[in-house]
PDB file of C-alpha atoms in Angstrom:
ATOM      1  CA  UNK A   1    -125.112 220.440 230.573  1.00  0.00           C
ATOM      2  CA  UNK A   2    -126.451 217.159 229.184  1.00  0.00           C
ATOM      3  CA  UNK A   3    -128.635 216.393 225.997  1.00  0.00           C
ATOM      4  CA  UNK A   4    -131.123 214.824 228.594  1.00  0.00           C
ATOM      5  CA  UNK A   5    -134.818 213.966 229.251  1.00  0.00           C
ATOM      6  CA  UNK A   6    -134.331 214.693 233.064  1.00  0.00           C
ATOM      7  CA  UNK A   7    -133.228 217.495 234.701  1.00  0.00           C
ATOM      8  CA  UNK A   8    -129.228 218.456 234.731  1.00  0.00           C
ATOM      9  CA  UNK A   9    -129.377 217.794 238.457  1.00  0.00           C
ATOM     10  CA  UNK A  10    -130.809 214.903 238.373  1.00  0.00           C
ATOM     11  CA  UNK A  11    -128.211 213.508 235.909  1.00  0.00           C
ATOM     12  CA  UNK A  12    -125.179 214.955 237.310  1.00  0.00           C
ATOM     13  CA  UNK A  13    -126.037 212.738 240.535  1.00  0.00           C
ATOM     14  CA  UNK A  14    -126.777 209.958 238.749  1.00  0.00           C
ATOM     15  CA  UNK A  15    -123.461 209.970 236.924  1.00  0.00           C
ATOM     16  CA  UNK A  16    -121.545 210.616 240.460  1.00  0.00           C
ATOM     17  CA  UNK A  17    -123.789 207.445 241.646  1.00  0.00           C
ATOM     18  CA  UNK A  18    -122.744 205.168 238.373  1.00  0.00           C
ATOM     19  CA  UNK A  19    -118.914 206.137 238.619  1.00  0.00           C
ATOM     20  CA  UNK A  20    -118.564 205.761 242.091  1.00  0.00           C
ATOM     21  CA  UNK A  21    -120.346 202.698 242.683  1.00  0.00           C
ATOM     22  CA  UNK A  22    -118.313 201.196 239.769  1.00  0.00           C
ATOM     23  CA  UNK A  23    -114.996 202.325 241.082  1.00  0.00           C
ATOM     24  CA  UNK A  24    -116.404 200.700 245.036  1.00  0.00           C
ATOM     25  CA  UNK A  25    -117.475 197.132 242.894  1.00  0.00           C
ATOM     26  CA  UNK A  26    -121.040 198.074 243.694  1.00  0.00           C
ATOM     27  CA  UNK A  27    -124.169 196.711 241.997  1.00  0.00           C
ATOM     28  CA  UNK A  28    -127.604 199.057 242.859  1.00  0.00           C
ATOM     29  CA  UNK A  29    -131.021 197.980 242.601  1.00  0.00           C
ATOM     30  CA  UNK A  30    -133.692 200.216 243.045  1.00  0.00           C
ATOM     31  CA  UNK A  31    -137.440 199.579 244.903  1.00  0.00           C
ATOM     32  CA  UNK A  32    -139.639 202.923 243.573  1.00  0.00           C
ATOM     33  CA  UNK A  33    -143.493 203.458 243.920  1.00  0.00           C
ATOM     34  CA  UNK A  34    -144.309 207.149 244.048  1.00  0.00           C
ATOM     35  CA  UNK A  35    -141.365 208.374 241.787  1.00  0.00           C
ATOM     36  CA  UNK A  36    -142.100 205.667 239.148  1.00  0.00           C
ATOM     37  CA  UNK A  37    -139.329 204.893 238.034  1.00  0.00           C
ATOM     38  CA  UNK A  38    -137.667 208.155 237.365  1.00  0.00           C
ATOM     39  CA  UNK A  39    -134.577 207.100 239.633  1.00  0.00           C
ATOM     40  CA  UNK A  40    -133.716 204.253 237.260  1.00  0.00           C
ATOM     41  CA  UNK A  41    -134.401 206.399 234.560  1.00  0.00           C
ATOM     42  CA  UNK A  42    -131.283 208.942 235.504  1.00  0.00           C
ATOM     43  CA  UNK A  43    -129.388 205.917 235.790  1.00  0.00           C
ATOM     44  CA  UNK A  44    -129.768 204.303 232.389  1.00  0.00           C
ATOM     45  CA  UNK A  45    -129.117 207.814 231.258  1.00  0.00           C
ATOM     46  CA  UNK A  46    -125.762 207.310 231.909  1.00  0.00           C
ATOM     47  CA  UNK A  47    -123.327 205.269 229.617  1.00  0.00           C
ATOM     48  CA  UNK A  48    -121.933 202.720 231.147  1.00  0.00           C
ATOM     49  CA  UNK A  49    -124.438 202.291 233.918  1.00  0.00           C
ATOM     50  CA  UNK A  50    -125.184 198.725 232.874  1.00  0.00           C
ATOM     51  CA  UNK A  51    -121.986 198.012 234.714  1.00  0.00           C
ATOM     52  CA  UNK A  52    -123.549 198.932 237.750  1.00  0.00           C
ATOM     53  CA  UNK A  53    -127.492 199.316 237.832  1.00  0.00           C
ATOM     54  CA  UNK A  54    -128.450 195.433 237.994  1.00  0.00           C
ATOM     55  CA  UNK A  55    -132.646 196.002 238.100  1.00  0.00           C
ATOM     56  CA  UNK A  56    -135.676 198.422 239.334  1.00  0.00           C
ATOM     57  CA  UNK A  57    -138.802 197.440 240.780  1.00  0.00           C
ATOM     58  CA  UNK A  58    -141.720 199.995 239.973  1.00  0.00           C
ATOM     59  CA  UNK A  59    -144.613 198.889 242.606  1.00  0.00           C
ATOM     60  CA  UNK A  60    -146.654 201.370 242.459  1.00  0.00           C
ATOM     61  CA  UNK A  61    -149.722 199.421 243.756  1.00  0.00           C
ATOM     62  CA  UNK A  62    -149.347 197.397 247.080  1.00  0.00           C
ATOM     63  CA  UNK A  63    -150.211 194.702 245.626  1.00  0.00           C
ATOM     64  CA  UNK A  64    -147.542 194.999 243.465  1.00  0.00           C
ATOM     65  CA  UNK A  65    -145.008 195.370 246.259  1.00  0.00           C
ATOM     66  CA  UNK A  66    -146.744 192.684 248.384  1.00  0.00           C
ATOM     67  CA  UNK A  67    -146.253 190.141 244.671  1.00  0.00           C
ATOM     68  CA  UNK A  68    -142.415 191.096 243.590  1.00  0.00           C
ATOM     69  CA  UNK A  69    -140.976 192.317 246.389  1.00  0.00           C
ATOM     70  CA  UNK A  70    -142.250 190.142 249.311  1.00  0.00           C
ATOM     71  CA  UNK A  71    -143.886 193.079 251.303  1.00  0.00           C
ATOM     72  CA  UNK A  72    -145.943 191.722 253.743  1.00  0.00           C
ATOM     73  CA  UNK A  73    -149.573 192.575 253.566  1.00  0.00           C
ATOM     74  CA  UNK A  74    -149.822 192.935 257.339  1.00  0.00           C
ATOM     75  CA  UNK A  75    -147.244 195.687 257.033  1.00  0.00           C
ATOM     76  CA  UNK A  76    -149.366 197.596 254.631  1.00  0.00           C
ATOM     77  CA  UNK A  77    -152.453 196.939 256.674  1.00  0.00           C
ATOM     78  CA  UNK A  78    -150.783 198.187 260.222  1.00  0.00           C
ATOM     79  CA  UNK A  79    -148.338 200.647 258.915  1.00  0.00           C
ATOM     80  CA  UNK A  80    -149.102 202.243 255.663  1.00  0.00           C
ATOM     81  CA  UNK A  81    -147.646 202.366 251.870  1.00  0.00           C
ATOM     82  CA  UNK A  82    -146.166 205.353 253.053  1.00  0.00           C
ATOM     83  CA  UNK A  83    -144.100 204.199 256.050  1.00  0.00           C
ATOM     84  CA  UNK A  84    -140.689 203.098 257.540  1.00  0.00           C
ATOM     85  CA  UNK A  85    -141.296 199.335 257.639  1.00  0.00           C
ATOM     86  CA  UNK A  86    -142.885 199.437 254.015  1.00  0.00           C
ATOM     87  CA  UNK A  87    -140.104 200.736 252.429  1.00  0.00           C
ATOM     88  CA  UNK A  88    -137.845 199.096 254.693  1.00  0.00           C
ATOM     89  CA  UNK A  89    -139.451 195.696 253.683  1.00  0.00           C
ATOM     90  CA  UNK A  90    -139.154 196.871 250.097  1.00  0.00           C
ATOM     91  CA  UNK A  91    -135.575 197.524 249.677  1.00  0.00           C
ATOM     92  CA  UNK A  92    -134.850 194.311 251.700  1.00  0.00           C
ATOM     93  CA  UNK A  93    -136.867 192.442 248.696  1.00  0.00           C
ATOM     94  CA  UNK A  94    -135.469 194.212 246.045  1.00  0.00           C
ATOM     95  CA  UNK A  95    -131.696 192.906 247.068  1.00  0.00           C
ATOM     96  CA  UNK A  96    -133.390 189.492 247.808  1.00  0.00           C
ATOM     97  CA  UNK A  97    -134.754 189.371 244.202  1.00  0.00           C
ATOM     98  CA  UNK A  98    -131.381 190.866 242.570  1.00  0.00           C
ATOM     99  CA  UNK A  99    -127.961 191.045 242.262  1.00  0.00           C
ATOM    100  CA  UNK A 100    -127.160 194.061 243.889  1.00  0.00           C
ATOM    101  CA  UNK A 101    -124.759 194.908 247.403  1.00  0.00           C
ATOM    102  CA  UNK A 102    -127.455 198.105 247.535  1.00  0.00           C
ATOM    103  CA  UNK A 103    -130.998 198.540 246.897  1.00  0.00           C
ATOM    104  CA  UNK A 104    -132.681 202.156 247.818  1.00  0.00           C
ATOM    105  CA  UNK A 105    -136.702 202.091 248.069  1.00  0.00           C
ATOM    106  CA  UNK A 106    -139.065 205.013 247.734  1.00  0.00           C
ATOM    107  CA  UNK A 107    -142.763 205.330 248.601  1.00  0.00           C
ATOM    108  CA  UNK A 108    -144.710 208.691 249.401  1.00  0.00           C
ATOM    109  CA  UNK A 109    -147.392 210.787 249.212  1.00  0.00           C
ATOM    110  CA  UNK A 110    -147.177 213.089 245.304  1.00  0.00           C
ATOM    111  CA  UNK A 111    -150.022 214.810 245.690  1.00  0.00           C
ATOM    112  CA  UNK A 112    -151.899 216.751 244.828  1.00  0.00           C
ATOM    113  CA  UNK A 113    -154.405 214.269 246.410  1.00  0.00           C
ATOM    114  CA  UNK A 114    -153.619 211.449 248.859  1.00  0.00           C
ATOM    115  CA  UNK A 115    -152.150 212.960 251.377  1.00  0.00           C
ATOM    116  CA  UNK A 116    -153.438 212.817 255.257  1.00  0.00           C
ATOM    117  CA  UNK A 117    -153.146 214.615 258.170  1.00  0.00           C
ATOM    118  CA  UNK A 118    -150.246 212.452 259.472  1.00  0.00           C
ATOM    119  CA  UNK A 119    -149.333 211.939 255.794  1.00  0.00           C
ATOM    120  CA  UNK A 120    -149.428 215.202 254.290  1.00  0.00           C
ATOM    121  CA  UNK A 121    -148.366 215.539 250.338  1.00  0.00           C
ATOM    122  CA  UNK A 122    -145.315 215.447 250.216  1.00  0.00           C
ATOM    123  CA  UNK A 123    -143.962 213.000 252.539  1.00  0.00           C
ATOM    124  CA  UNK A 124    -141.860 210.430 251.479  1.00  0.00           C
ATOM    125  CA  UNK A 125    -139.722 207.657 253.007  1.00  0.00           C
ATOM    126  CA  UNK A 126    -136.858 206.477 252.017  1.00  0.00           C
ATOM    127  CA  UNK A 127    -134.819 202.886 252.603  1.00  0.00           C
ATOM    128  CA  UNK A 128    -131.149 201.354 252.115  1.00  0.00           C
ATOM    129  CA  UNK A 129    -130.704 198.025 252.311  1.00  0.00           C
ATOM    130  CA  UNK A 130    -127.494 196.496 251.801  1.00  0.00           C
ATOM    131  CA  UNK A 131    -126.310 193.035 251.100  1.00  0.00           C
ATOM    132  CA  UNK A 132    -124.663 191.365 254.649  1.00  0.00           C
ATOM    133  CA  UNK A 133    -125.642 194.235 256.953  1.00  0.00           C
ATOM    134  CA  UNK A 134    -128.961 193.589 259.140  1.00  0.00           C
ATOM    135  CA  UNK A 135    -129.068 197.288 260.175  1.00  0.00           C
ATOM    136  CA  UNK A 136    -132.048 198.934 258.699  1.00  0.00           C
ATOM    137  CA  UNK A 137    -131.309 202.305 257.447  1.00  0.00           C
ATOM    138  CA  UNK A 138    -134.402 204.659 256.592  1.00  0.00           C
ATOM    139  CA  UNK A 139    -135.684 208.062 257.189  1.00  0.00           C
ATOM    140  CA  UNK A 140    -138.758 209.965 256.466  1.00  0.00           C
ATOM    141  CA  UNK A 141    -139.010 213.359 254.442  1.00  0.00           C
ATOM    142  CA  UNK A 142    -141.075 215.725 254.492  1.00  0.00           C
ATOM    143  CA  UNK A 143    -140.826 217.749 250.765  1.00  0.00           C
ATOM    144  CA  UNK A 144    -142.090 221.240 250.031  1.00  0.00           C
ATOM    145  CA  UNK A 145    -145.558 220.186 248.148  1.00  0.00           C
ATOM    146  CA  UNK A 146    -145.402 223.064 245.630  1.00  0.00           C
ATOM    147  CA  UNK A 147    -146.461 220.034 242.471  1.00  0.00           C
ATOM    148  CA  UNK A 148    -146.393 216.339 242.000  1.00  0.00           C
ATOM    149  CA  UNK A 149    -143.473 216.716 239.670  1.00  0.00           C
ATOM    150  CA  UNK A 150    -141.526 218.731 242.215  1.00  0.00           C
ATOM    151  CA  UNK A 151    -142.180 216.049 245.441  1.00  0.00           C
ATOM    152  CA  UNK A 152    -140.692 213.330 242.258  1.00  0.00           C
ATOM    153  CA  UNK A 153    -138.001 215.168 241.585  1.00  0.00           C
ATOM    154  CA  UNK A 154    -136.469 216.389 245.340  1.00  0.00           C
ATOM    155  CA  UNK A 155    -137.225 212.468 246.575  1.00  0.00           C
ATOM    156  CA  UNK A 156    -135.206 210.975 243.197  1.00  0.00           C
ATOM    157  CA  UNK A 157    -132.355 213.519 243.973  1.00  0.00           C
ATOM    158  CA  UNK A 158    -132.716 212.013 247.767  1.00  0.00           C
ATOM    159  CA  UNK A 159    -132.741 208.562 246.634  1.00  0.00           C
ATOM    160  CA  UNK A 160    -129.539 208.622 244.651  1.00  0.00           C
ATOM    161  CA  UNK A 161    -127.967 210.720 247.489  1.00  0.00           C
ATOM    162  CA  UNK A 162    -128.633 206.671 249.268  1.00  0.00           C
ATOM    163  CA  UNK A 163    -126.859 205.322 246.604  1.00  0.00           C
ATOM    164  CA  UNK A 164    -123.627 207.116 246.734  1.00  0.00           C
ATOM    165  CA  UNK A 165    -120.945 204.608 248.387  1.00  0.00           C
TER     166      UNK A 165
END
């Protein structure tokens, strides 16, 4: 389908997330830790996206999301990387430090190591934060763990799924 790093699935969504959010007026910003930044990546492979994708934030360390995105460290501490009111808190900073109406956070567990007995690989939770509502919106997935790469892929294909209007 597409001359394409990523995979054709990946990039069809992505293109339905780019024209759709363009023809709503919709500016996306994205929060990732454990897929990297492949979610902004099948945006900018779209032309045209600069219209709509304002910034990403790749924290892959807490740290990280504690320092740009305003995560507090006692929600890491009590709760996890890996949890509702981490990724929660994430998205809510990435729309506080952008432009965007919409920001989608990821965090989870790739594998093949990491994972816990309430944490197994493959879990991942998602978050949509958007600009004027105070309704948190968030779930948490639990992926087939067949490879790293394959928990990446299903929870980008998730995440844009959250950014479709």
């Amino acid at each position: 389908m597409t001359d394409s790093l990523l995979p054709d699935e990946i990039v069809k969504l992505a293109r339905r997330v780019i024209e759709e959010n363009a023809v709503a007026g919709r500016k996306i910003s994205l929060a990732e830790s454990c897929t990297g930044g492949l979610v902004a990546a099948a945006l900018t492979e779209i032309p045209g996206s600069s219209a709509v994708f304002d910034r990403g934030f790749v924290t892959y360390s807490n740290e990280a999301k504690e320092q740009e995105l305003d995560v507090k460290s006692d929600i890491i501490e009590t709760f996890g990387a890996v949890s509702i009111a981490c990724v929660y808190a994430m998205a809510q900073g990435a729309l506080e430090h952008s432009e965007a109406d919409v920001s989608v956070a990821i965090s989870g567990v790739a594998g093949p190591d990491g994972g816990t007995d309430q944490k197994p690989v493959g879990t991942v939770v998602f978050a949509r934060a958007v600009r004027g509502v105070d309704e948190p919106e968030a779930e948490l997935r639990n992926f087939e763990a067949s490879s790293r790469s394959d928990v990446r892929r299903q929870a980008a294909l998730c995440a844009l799924e959250l950014l479709l209007p």
